[in-house]
Amino acid sequence: MFIPPNYMIVKIAIFFLKVMSLSQHCMPAAPKPSVYYPILGLAILDFTAPSLIYTVVLWVAHVVLLFLMVRISAGLCVY
């Protein structure tokens, strides 16, 4: 399947925004690995999405999971 170059640039930019949203909350410490790696895996899964609709759906899932981890569970950060 051919993916236009501009579409891949958007996917890469969204991926870096997702990584930043995971790591910025805990600076200078680190996020919990049990939270960080599954959500990061969801962000990587976005590269297999065939259209921009799936990218948006995965972005919404990322935001919801991140919100749930920060608000409901014991938090995102190790400390």
PDB file of N, CA, C and O in Angstrom:
ATOM      1  N   MET A   1       0.840  -1.172   0.000  1.00  0.00           N
ATOM      2  CA  MET A   1       0.000   0.000   0.000  1.00  0.00           C
ATOM      3  C   MET A   1       0.891   1.242   0.000  1.00  0.00           C
ATOM      4  O   MET A   1       1.841   1.337   0.769  1.00  0.00           O
ATOM      5  N   PHE A   2       0.580   2.190  -0.851  1.00  0.00           N
ATOM      6  CA  PHE A   2       1.334   3.438  -0.943  1.00  0.00           C
ATOM      7  C   PHE A   2       0.712   4.481  -0.038  1.00  0.00           C
ATOM      8  O   PHE A   2      -0.490   4.721  -0.070  1.00  0.00           O
ATOM      9  N   ILE A   3       1.533   5.085   0.814  1.00  0.00           N
ATOM     10  CA  ILE A   3       1.074   6.160   1.694  1.00  0.00           C
ATOM     11  C   ILE A   3       1.742   7.448   1.244  1.00  0.00           C
ATOM     12  O   ILE A   3       2.970   7.498   1.132  1.00  0.00           O
ATOM     13  N   PRO A   4       0.975   8.496   0.959  1.00  0.00           N
ATOM     14  CA  PRO A   4       1.570   9.761   0.522  1.00  0.00           C
ATOM     15  C   PRO A   4       2.534  10.304   1.567  1.00  0.00           C
ATOM     16  O   PRO A   4       2.316  10.138   2.762  1.00  0.00           O
ATOM     17  N   PRO A   5       3.615  10.943   1.135  1.00  0.00           N
ATOM     18  CA  PRO A   5       4.631  11.447   2.072  1.00  0.00           C
ATOM     19  C   PRO A   5       4.066  12.432   3.101  1.00  0.00           C
ATOM     20  O   PRO A   5       4.464  12.405   4.255  1.00  0.00           O
ATOM     21  N   ASN A   6       3.150  13.296   2.690  1.00  0.00           N
ATOM     22  CA  ASN A   6       2.581  14.257   3.639  1.00  0.00           C
ATOM     23  C   ASN A   6       1.805  13.556   4.746  1.00  0.00           C
ATOM     24  O   ASN A   6       1.814  13.995   5.890  1.00  0.00           O
ATOM     25  N   TYR A   7       1.139  12.483   4.410  1.00  0.00           N
ATOM     26  CA  TYR A   7       0.379  11.712   5.386  1.00  0.00           C
ATOM     27  C   TYR A   7       1.316  11.097   6.420  1.00  0.00           C
ATOM     28  O   TYR A   7       1.018  11.091   7.607  1.00  0.00           O
ATOM     29  N   MET A   8       2.457  10.599   5.980  1.00  0.00           N
ATOM     30  CA  MET A   8       3.421   9.999   6.900  1.00  0.00           C
ATOM     31  C   MET A   8       4.047  11.068   7.797  1.00  0.00           C
ATOM     32  O   MET A   8       4.315  10.807   8.971  1.00  0.00           O
ATOM     33  N   ILE A   9       4.247  12.260   7.289  1.00  0.00           N
ATOM     34  CA  ILE A   9       4.776  13.347   8.109  1.00  0.00           C
ATOM     35  C   ILE A   9       3.785  13.680   9.220  1.00  0.00           C
ATOM     36  O   ILE A   9       4.185  13.905  10.367  1.00  0.00           O
ATOM     37  N   VAL A  10       2.504  13.681   8.908  1.00  0.00           N
ATOM     38  CA  VAL A  10       1.477  13.932   9.923  1.00  0.00           C
ATOM     39  C   VAL A  10       1.504  12.832  10.976  1.00  0.00           C
ATOM     40  O   VAL A  10       1.429  13.107  12.174  1.00  0.00           O
ATOM     41  N   LYS A  11       1.638  11.589  10.550  1.00  0.00           N
ATOM     42  CA  LYS A  11       1.691  10.467  11.494  1.00  0.00           C
ATOM     43  C   LYS A  11       2.900  10.572  12.414  1.00  0.00           C
ATOM     44  O   LYS A  11       2.801  10.323  13.612  1.00  0.00           O
ATOM     45  N   ILE A  12       4.045  10.935  11.870  1.00  0.00           N
ATOM     46  CA  ILE A  12       5.258  11.075  12.683  1.00  0.00           C
ATOM     47  C   ILE A  12       5.107  12.226  13.669  1.00  0.00           C
ATOM     48  O   ILE A  12       5.488  12.108  14.844  1.00  0.00           O
ATOM     49  N   ALA A  13       4.532  13.333  13.236  1.00  0.00           N
ATOM     50  CA  ALA A  13       4.316  14.471  14.132  1.00  0.00           C
ATOM     51  C   ALA A  13       3.363  14.093  15.269  1.00  0.00           C
ATOM     52  O   ALA A  13       3.617  14.433  16.436  1.00  0.00           O
ATOM     53  N   ILE A  14       2.302  13.384  14.955  1.00  0.00           N
ATOM     54  CA  ILE A  14       1.355  12.956  15.984  1.00  0.00           C
ATOM     55  C   ILE A  14       2.020  11.979  16.942  1.00  0.00           C
ATOM     56  O   ILE A  14       1.798  12.029  18.155  1.00  0.00           O
ATOM     57  N   PHE A  15       2.869  11.099  16.422  1.00  0.00           N
ATOM     58  CA  PHE A  15       3.590  10.161  17.284  1.00  0.00           C
ATOM     59  C   PHE A  15       4.459  10.915  18.289  1.00  0.00           C
ATOM     60  O   PHE A  15       4.457  10.596  19.481  1.00  0.00           O
ATOM     61  N   PHE A  16       5.199  11.911  17.838  1.00  0.00           N
ATOM     62  CA  PHE A  16       6.048  12.668  18.763  1.00  0.00           C
ATOM     63  C   PHE A  16       5.215  13.460  19.769  1.00  0.00           C
ATOM     64  O   PHE A  16       5.622  13.602  20.926  1.00  0.00           O
ATOM     65  N   LEU A  17       4.052  13.938  19.375  1.00  0.00           N
ATOM     66  CA  LEU A  17       3.166  14.604  20.332  1.00  0.00           C
ATOM     67  C   LEU A  17       2.672  13.623  21.396  1.00  0.00           C
ATOM     68  O   LEU A  17       2.564  13.970  22.575  1.00  0.00           O
ATOM     69  N   LYS A  18       2.394  12.403  20.988  1.00  0.00           N
ATOM     70  CA  LYS A  18       1.961  11.385  21.939  1.00  0.00           C
ATOM     71  C   LYS A  18       3.077  11.041  22.916  1.00  0.00           C
ATOM     72  O   LYS A  18       2.833  10.910  24.121  1.00  0.00           O
ATOM     73  N   VAL A  19       4.292  10.905  22.415  1.00  0.00           N
ATOM     74  CA  VAL A  19       5.427  10.595  23.288  1.00  0.00           C
ATOM     75  C   VAL A  19       5.659  11.746  24.269  1.00  0.00           C
ATOM     76  O   VAL A  19       5.907  11.525  25.463  1.00  0.00           O
ATOM     77  N   MET A  20       5.560  12.971  23.787  1.00  0.00           N
ATOM     78  CA  MET A  20       5.723  14.123  24.671  1.00  0.00           C
ATOM     79  C   MET A  20       4.625  14.165  25.729  1.00  0.00           C
ATOM     80  O   MET A  20       4.889  14.492  26.889  1.00  0.00           O
ATOM     81  N   SER A  21       3.405  13.832  25.351  1.00  0.00           N
ATOM     82  CA  SER A  21       2.314  13.856  26.326  1.00  0.00           C
ATOM     83  C   SER A  21       2.502  12.794  27.400  1.00  0.00           C
ATOM     84  O   SER A  21       2.044  12.968  28.530  1.00  0.00           O
ATOM     85  N   LEU A  22       3.182  11.716  27.073  1.00  0.00           N
ATOM     86  CA  LEU A  22       3.465  10.682  28.061  1.00  0.00           C
ATOM     87  C   LEU A  22       4.609  11.067  28.993  1.00  0.00           C
ATOM     88  O   LEU A  22       4.591  10.755  30.170  1.00  0.00           O
ATOM     89  N   SER A  23       5.610  11.741  28.475  1.00  0.00           N
ATOM     90  CA  SER A  23       6.816  11.985  29.266  1.00  0.00           C
ATOM     91  C   SER A  23       6.859  13.349  29.954  1.00  0.00           C
ATOM     92  O   SER A  23       7.534  13.500  30.956  1.00  0.00           O
ATOM     93  N   GLN A  24       6.137  14.331  29.468  1.00  0.00           N
ATOM     94  CA  GLN A  24       6.198  15.680  30.032  1.00  0.00           C
ATOM     95  C   GLN A  24       5.643  15.765  31.449  1.00  0.00           C
ATOM     96  O   GLN A  24       6.118  16.568  32.238  1.00  0.00           O
ATOM     97  N   HIS A  25       4.665  14.971  31.795  1.00  0.00           N
ATOM     98  CA  HIS A  25       4.043  15.041  33.115  1.00  0.00           C
ATOM     99  C   HIS A  25       5.013  14.689  34.225  1.00  0.00           C
ATOM    100  O   HIS A  25       4.847  15.139  35.351  1.00  0.00           O
ATOM    101  N   CYS A  26       5.996  13.881  33.928  1.00  0.00           N
ATOM    102  CA  CYS A  26       6.874  13.331  34.958  1.00  0.00           C
ATOM    103  C   CYS A  26       8.271  13.946  34.993  1.00  0.00           C
ATOM    104  O   CYS A  26       9.098  13.482  35.768  1.00  0.00           O
ATOM    105  N   MET A  27       8.547  14.908  34.180  1.00  0.00           N
ATOM    106  CA  MET A  27       9.891  15.481  34.156  1.00  0.00           C
ATOM    107  C   MET A  27      10.254  16.014  35.523  1.00  0.00           C
ATOM    108  O   MET A  27       9.439  16.634  36.158  1.00  0.00           O
ATOM    109  N   PRO A  28      11.405  15.786  36.050  1.00  0.00           N
ATOM    110  CA  PRO A  28      12.599  15.146  35.530  1.00  0.00           C
ATOM    111  C   PRO A  28      12.649  13.642  35.788  1.00  0.00           C
ATOM    112  O   PRO A  28      13.622  12.995  35.451  1.00  0.00           O
ATOM    113  N   ALA A  29      11.617  13.081  36.402  1.00  0.00           N
ATOM    114  CA  ALA A  29      11.575  11.637  36.630  1.00  0.00           C
ATOM    115  C   ALA A  29      11.041  10.941  35.383  1.00  0.00           C
ATOM    116  O   ALA A  29      10.994  11.534  34.310  1.00  0.00           O
ATOM    117  N   ALA A  30      10.629   9.706  35.550  1.00  0.00           N
ATOM    118  CA  ALA A  30      10.151   8.922  34.407  1.00  0.00           C
ATOM    119  C   ALA A  30       8.733   8.420  34.671  1.00  0.00           C
ATOM    120  O   ALA A  30       8.310   8.297  35.814  1.00  0.00           O
ATOM    121  N   PRO A  31       7.991   8.132  33.607  1.00  0.00           N
ATOM    122  CA  PRO A  31       6.671   7.518  33.800  1.00  0.00           C
ATOM    123  C   PRO A  31       6.809   6.055  34.204  1.00  0.00           C
ATOM    124  O   PRO A  31       7.844   5.427  33.981  1.00  0.00           O
ATOM    125  N   LYS A  32       5.761   5.530  34.810  1.00  0.00           N
ATOM    126  CA  LYS A  32       5.770   4.120  35.199  1.00  0.00           C
ATOM    127  C   LYS A  32       5.838   3.261  33.940  1.00  0.00           C
ATOM    128  O   LYS A  32       5.065   3.462  33.003  1.00  0.00           O
ATOM    129  N   PRO A  33       6.743   2.286  33.914  1.00  0.00           N
ATOM    130  CA  PRO A  33       6.837   1.424  32.729  1.00  0.00           C
ATOM    131  C   PRO A  33       5.558   0.647  32.444  1.00  0.00           C
ATOM    132  O   PRO A  33       5.228   0.396  31.287  1.00  0.00           O
ATOM    133  N   SER A  34       4.814   0.276  33.477  1.00  0.00           N
ATOM    134  CA  SER A  34       3.583  -0.482  33.274  1.00  0.00           C
ATOM    135  C   SER A  34       2.498   0.355  32.597  1.00  0.00           C
ATOM    136  O   SER A  34       1.548  -0.192  32.046  1.00  0.00           O
ATOM    137  N   VAL A  35       2.638   1.657  32.627  1.00  0.00           N
ATOM    138  CA  VAL A  35       1.700   2.557  31.960  1.00  0.00           C
ATOM    139  C   VAL A  35       2.286   3.051  30.644  1.00  0.00           C
ATOM    140  O   VAL A  35       1.613   3.086  29.619  1.00  0.00           O
ATOM    141  N   TYR A  36       3.559   3.398  30.688  1.00  0.00           N
ATOM    142  CA  TYR A  36       4.220   4.033  29.539  1.00  0.00           C
ATOM    143  C   TYR A  36       4.269   3.121  28.314  1.00  0.00           C
ATOM    144  O   TYR A  36       3.895   3.534  27.219  1.00  0.00           O
ATOM    145  N   TYR A  37       4.724   1.887  28.491  1.00  0.00           N
ATOM    146  CA  TYR A  37       4.936   1.013  27.338  1.00  0.00           C
ATOM    147  C   TYR A  37       3.644   0.567  26.637  1.00  0.00           C
ATOM    148  O   TYR A  37       3.604   0.540  25.412  1.00  0.00           O
ATOM    149  N   PRO A  38       2.575   0.236  27.366  1.00  0.00           N
ATOM    150  CA  PRO A  38       1.335  -0.091  26.636  1.00  0.00           C
ATOM    151  C   PRO A  38       0.775   1.094  25.839  1.00  0.00           C
ATOM    152  O   PRO A  38       0.328   0.921  24.706  1.00  0.00           O
ATOM    153  N   ILE A  39       0.813   2.298  26.425  1.00  0.00           N
ATOM    154  CA  ILE A  39       0.302   3.453  25.701  1.00  0.00           C
ATOM    155  C   ILE A  39       1.236   3.819  24.553  1.00  0.00           C
ATOM    156  O   ILE A  39       0.785   4.222  23.476  1.00  0.00           O
ATOM    157  N   LEU A  40       2.541   3.643  24.748  1.00  0.00           N
ATOM    158  CA  LEU A  40       3.486   3.858  23.656  1.00  0.00           C
ATOM    159  C   LEU A  40       3.255   2.842  22.540  1.00  0.00           C
ATOM    160  O   LEU A  40       3.334   3.177  21.353  1.00  0.00           O
ATOM    161  N   GLY A  41       2.942   1.608  22.902  1.00  0.00           N
ATOM    162  CA  GLY A  41       2.609   0.602  21.897  1.00  0.00           C
ATOM    163  C   GLY A  41       1.386   0.985  21.083  1.00  0.00           C
ATOM    164  O   GLY A  41       1.330   0.759  19.874  1.00  0.00           O
ATOM    165  N   LEU A  42       0.416   1.598  21.743  1.00  0.00           N
ATOM    166  CA  LEU A  42      -0.761   2.094  21.036  1.00  0.00           C
ATOM    167  C   LEU A  42      -0.374   3.203  20.061  1.00  0.00           C
ATOM    168  O   LEU A  42      -0.902   3.284  18.957  1.00  0.00           O
ATOM    169  N   ALA A  43       0.573   4.039  20.466  1.00  0.00           N
ATOM    170  CA  ALA A  43       1.043   5.106  19.574  1.00  0.00           C
ATOM    171  C   ALA A  43       1.789   4.531  18.368  1.00  0.00           C
ATOM    172  O   ALA A  43       1.649   5.018  17.248  1.00  0.00           O
ATOM    173  N   ILE A  44       2.559   3.485  18.586  1.00  0.00           N
ATOM    174  CA  ILE A  44       3.291   2.849  17.484  1.00  0.00           C
ATOM    175  C   ILE A  44       2.323   2.132  16.541  1.00  0.00           C
ATOM    176  O   ILE A  44       2.528   2.097  15.328  1.00  0.00           O
ATOM    177  N   LEU A  45       1.253   1.590  17.101  1.00  0.00           N
ATOM    178  CA  LEU A  45       0.240   0.913  16.291  1.00  0.00           C
ATOM    179  C   LEU A  45      -0.356   1.845  15.238  1.00  0.00           C
ATOM    180  O   LEU A  45      -0.821   1.397  14.197  1.00  0.00           O
ATOM    181  N   ASP A  46      -0.295   3.128  15.497  1.00  0.00           N
ATOM    182  CA  ASP A  46      -0.836   4.115  14.565  1.00  0.00           C
ATOM    183  C   ASP A  46      -0.138   4.051  13.203  1.00  0.00           C
ATOM    184  O   ASP A  46      -0.735   4.360  12.187  1.00  0.00           O
ATOM    185  N   PHE A  47       1.108   3.626  13.155  1.00  0.00           N
ATOM    186  CA  PHE A  47       1.827   3.549  11.881  1.00  0.00           C
ATOM    187  C   PHE A  47       1.290   2.456  10.972  1.00  0.00           C
ATOM    188  O   PHE A  47       1.567   2.444   9.781  1.00  0.00           O
ATOM    189  N   THR A  48       0.517   1.532  11.524  1.00  0.00           N
ATOM    190  CA  THR A  48      -0.082   0.489  10.690  1.00  0.00           C
ATOM    191  C   THR A  48      -1.483   0.878  10.218  1.00  0.00           C
ATOM    192  O   THR A  48      -2.079   0.151   9.434  1.00  0.00           O
ATOM    193  N   ALA A  49      -2.005   1.993  10.717  1.00  0.00           N
ATOM    194  CA  ALA A  49      -3.352   2.432  10.350  1.00  0.00           C
ATOM    195  C   ALA A  49      -3.379   2.873   8.893  1.00  0.00           C
ATOM    196  O   ALA A  49      -2.553   3.673   8.463  1.00  0.00           O
ATOM    197  N   PRO A  50      -4.332   2.368   8.120  1.00  0.00           N
ATOM    198  CA  PRO A  50      -4.357   2.665   6.687  1.00  0.00           C
ATOM    199  C   PRO A  50      -4.903   4.045   6.317  1.00  0.00           C
ATOM    200  O   PRO A  50      -4.676   4.509   5.218  1.00  0.00           O
ATOM    201  N   SER A  51      -5.621   4.685   7.232  1.00  0.00           N
ATOM    202  CA  SER A  51      -6.176   5.993   6.873  1.00  0.00           C
ATOM    203  C   SER A  51      -6.090   6.952   8.055  1.00  0.00           C
ATOM    204  O   SER A  51      -5.814   6.553   9.183  1.00  0.00           O
ATOM    205  N   LEU A  52      -6.365   8.200   7.778  1.00  0.00           N
ATOM    206  CA  LEU A  52      -6.293   9.234   8.805  1.00  0.00           C
ATOM    207  C   LEU A  52      -7.413   9.074   9.834  1.00  0.00           C
ATOM    208  O   LEU A  52      -7.260   9.496  10.977  1.00  0.00           O
ATOM    209  N   ILE A  53      -8.500   8.432   9.468  1.00  0.00           N
ATOM    210  CA  ILE A  53      -9.602   8.188  10.407  1.00  0.00           C
ATOM    211  C   ILE A  53      -9.119   7.317  11.567  1.00  0.00           C
ATOM    212  O   ILE A  53      -9.409   7.606  12.732  1.00  0.00           O
ATOM    213  N   TYR A  54      -8.365   6.276  11.261  1.00  0.00           N
ATOM    214  CA  TYR A  54      -7.824   5.410  12.310  1.00  0.00           C
ATOM    215  C   TYR A  54      -6.824   6.163  13.173  1.00  0.00           C
ATOM    216  O   TYR A  54      -6.731   5.931  14.376  1.00  0.00           O
ATOM    217  N   THR A  55      -6.084   7.060  12.579  1.00  0.00           N
ATOM    218  CA  THR A  55      -5.138   7.874  13.336  1.00  0.00           C
ATOM    219  C   THR A  55      -5.879   8.729  14.356  1.00  0.00           C
ATOM    220  O   THR A  55      -5.459   8.838  15.508  1.00  0.00           O
ATOM    221  N   VAL A  56      -6.977   9.308  13.954  1.00  0.00           N
ATOM    222  CA  VAL A  56      -7.777  10.130  14.870  1.00  0.00           C
ATOM    223  C   VAL A  56      -8.382   9.263  15.970  1.00  0.00           C
ATOM    224  O   VAL A  56      -8.370   9.644  17.146  1.00  0.00           O
ATOM    225  N   VAL A  57      -8.875   8.089  15.628  1.00  0.00           N
ATOM    226  CA  VAL A  57      -9.454   7.184  16.631  1.00  0.00           C
ATOM    227  C   VAL A  57      -8.385   6.756  17.636  1.00  0.00           C
ATOM    228  O   VAL A  57      -8.624   6.749  18.857  1.00  0.00           O
ATOM    229  N   LEU A  58      -7.194   6.421  17.163  1.00  0.00           N
ATOM    230  CA  LEU A  58      -6.114   6.036  18.064  1.00  0.00           C
ATOM    231  C   LEU A  58      -5.648   7.211  18.912  1.00  0.00           C
ATOM    232  O   LEU A  58      -5.246   7.030  20.061  1.00  0.00           O
ATOM    233  N   TRP A  59      -5.705   8.423  18.373  1.00  0.00           N
ATOM    234  CA  TRP A  59      -5.345   9.603  19.159  1.00  0.00           C
ATOM    235  C   TRP A  59      -6.346   9.808  20.293  1.00  0.00           C
ATOM    236  O   TRP A  59      -5.961  10.094  21.424  1.00  0.00           O
ATOM    237  N   VAL A  60      -7.635   9.636  20.008  1.00  0.00           N
ATOM    238  CA  VAL A  60      -8.664   9.763  21.048  1.00  0.00           C
ATOM    239  C   VAL A  60      -8.462   8.677  22.111  1.00  0.00           C
ATOM    240  O   VAL A  60      -8.557   8.956  23.318  1.00  0.00           O
ATOM    241  N   ALA A  61      -8.159   7.467  21.694  1.00  0.00           N
ATOM    242  CA  ALA A  61      -7.885   6.388  22.646  1.00  0.00           C
ATOM    243  C   ALA A  61      -6.678   6.728  23.514  1.00  0.00           C
ATOM    244  O   ALA A  61      -6.672   6.478  24.722  1.00  0.00           O
ATOM    245  N   HIS A  62      -5.658   7.314  22.925  1.00  0.00           N
ATOM    246  CA  HIS A  62      -4.458   7.721  23.662  1.00  0.00           C
ATOM    247  C   HIS A  62      -4.822   8.754  24.729  1.00  0.00           C
ATOM    248  O   HIS A  62      -4.410   8.632  25.887  1.00  0.00           O
ATOM    249  N   VAL A  63      -5.589   9.764  24.350  1.00  0.00           N
ATOM    250  CA  VAL A  63      -5.967  10.817  25.290  1.00  0.00           C
ATOM    251  C   VAL A  63      -6.822  10.255  26.427  1.00  0.00           C
ATOM    252  O   VAL A  63      -6.602  10.583  27.599  1.00  0.00           O
ATOM    253  N   VAL A  64      -7.767   9.395  26.099  1.00  0.00           N
ATOM    254  CA  VAL A  64      -8.634   8.811  27.124  1.00  0.00           C
ATOM    255  C   VAL A  64      -7.830   7.943  28.081  1.00  0.00           C
ATOM    256  O   VAL A  64      -7.976   8.045  29.308  1.00  0.00           O
ATOM    257  N   LEU A  65      -6.968   7.087  27.561  1.00  0.00           N
ATOM    258  CA  LEU A  65      -6.136   6.239  28.424  1.00  0.00           C
ATOM    259  C   LEU A  65      -5.204   7.068  29.291  1.00  0.00           C
ATOM    260  O   LEU A  65      -5.021   6.773  30.477  1.00  0.00           O
ATOM    261  N   LEU A  66      -4.612   8.084  28.731  1.00  0.00           N
ATOM    262  CA  LEU A  66      -3.727   8.949  29.498  1.00  0.00           C
ATOM    263  C   LEU A  66      -4.496   9.652  30.607  1.00  0.00           C
ATOM    264  O   LEU A  66      -4.037   9.728  31.750  1.00  0.00           O
ATOM    265  N   PHE A  67      -5.682  10.146  30.294  1.00  0.00           N
ATOM    266  CA  PHE A  67      -6.517  10.800  31.299  1.00  0.00           C
ATOM    267  C   PHE A  67      -6.875   9.827  32.425  1.00  0.00           C
ATOM    268  O   PHE A  67      -6.799  10.175  33.604  1.00  0.00           O
ATOM    269  N   LEU A  68      -7.269   8.614  32.058  1.00  0.00           N
ATOM    270  CA  LEU A  68      -7.632   7.626  33.069  1.00  0.00           C
ATOM    271  C   LEU A  68      -6.447   7.268  33.956  1.00  0.00           C
ATOM    272  O   LEU A  68      -6.600   7.117  35.172  1.00  0.00           O
ATOM    273  N   MET A  69      -5.279   7.134  33.378  1.00  0.00           N
ATOM    274  CA  MET A  69      -4.102   6.791  34.164  1.00  0.00           C
ATOM    275  C   MET A  69      -3.713   7.912  35.131  1.00  0.00           C
ATOM    276  O   MET A  69      -3.313   7.660  36.256  1.00  0.00           O
ATOM    277  N   VAL A  70      -3.834   9.148  34.687  1.00  0.00           N
ATOM    278  CA  VAL A  70      -3.447  10.261  35.539  1.00  0.00           C
ATOM    279  C   VAL A  70      -4.479  10.510  36.633  1.00  0.00           C
ATOM    280  O   VAL A  70      -4.145  10.736  37.782  1.00  0.00           O
ATOM    281  N   ARG A  71      -5.756  10.448  36.308  1.00  0.00           N
ATOM    282  CA  ARG A  71      -6.812  10.810  37.254  1.00  0.00           C
ATOM    283  C   ARG A  71      -7.290   9.663  38.128  1.00  0.00           C
ATOM    284  O   ARG A  71      -7.504   9.861  39.316  1.00  0.00           O
ATOM    285  N   ILE A  72      -7.478   8.502  37.572  1.00  0.00           N
ATOM    286  CA  ILE A  72      -8.132   7.434  38.316  1.00  0.00           C
ATOM    287  C   ILE A  72      -7.135   6.497  39.008  1.00  0.00           C
ATOM    288  O   ILE A  72      -7.308   6.141  40.157  1.00  0.00           O
ATOM    289  N   SER A  73      -6.095   6.121  38.304  1.00  0.00           N
ATOM    290  CA  SER A  73      -5.152   5.181  38.900  1.00  0.00           C
ATOM    291  C   SER A  73      -4.191   5.929  39.820  1.00  0.00           C
ATOM    292  O   SER A  73      -4.373   7.089  40.127  1.00  0.00           O
ATOM    293  N   ALA A  74      -3.145   5.262  40.202  1.00  0.00           N
ATOM    294  CA  ALA A  74      -2.177   5.843  41.138  1.00  0.00           C
ATOM    295  C   ALA A  74      -1.297   6.898  40.489  1.00  0.00           C
ATOM    296  O   ALA A  74      -0.404   7.419  41.129  1.00  0.00           O
ATOM    297  N   GLY A  75      -1.526   7.209  39.257  1.00  0.00           N
ATOM    298  CA  GLY A  75      -0.740   8.231  38.592  1.00  0.00           C
ATOM    299  C   GLY A  75       0.137   7.681  37.488  1.00  0.00           C
ATOM    300  O   GLY A  75       0.275   6.473  37.322  1.00  0.00           O
ATOM    301  N   LEU A  76       0.744   8.579  36.761  1.00  0.00           N
ATOM    302  CA  LEU A  76       1.566   8.208  35.622  1.00  0.00           C
ATOM    303  C   LEU A  76       3.036   8.090  35.992  1.00  0.00           C
ATOM    304  O   LEU A  76       3.762   7.313  35.403  1.00  0.00           O
ATOM    305  N   CYS A  77       3.466   8.827  36.995  1.00  0.00           N
ATOM    306  CA  CYS A  77       4.890   8.941  37.305  1.00  0.00           C
ATOM    307  C   CYS A  77       5.345   7.931  38.345  1.00  0.00           C
ATOM    308  O   CYS A  77       4.561   7.450  39.154  1.00  0.00           O
ATOM    309  N   VAL A  78       6.653   7.640  38.310  1.00  0.00           N
ATOM    310  CA  VAL A  78       7.251   6.681  39.212  1.00  0.00           C
ATOM    311  C   VAL A  78       7.244   7.198  40.648  1.00  0.00           C
ATOM    312  O   VAL A  78       6.987   6.452  41.577  1.00  0.00           O
ATOM    313  N   TYR A  79       7.482   8.467  40.847  1.00  0.00           N
ATOM    314  CA  TYR A  79       7.573   9.003  42.225  1.00  0.00           C
ATOM    315  C   TYR A  79       6.250   9.149  42.897  1.00  0.00           C
ATOM    316  O   TYR A  79       5.196   9.132  42.476  1.00  0.00           O
TER     317      TYR A  79
END
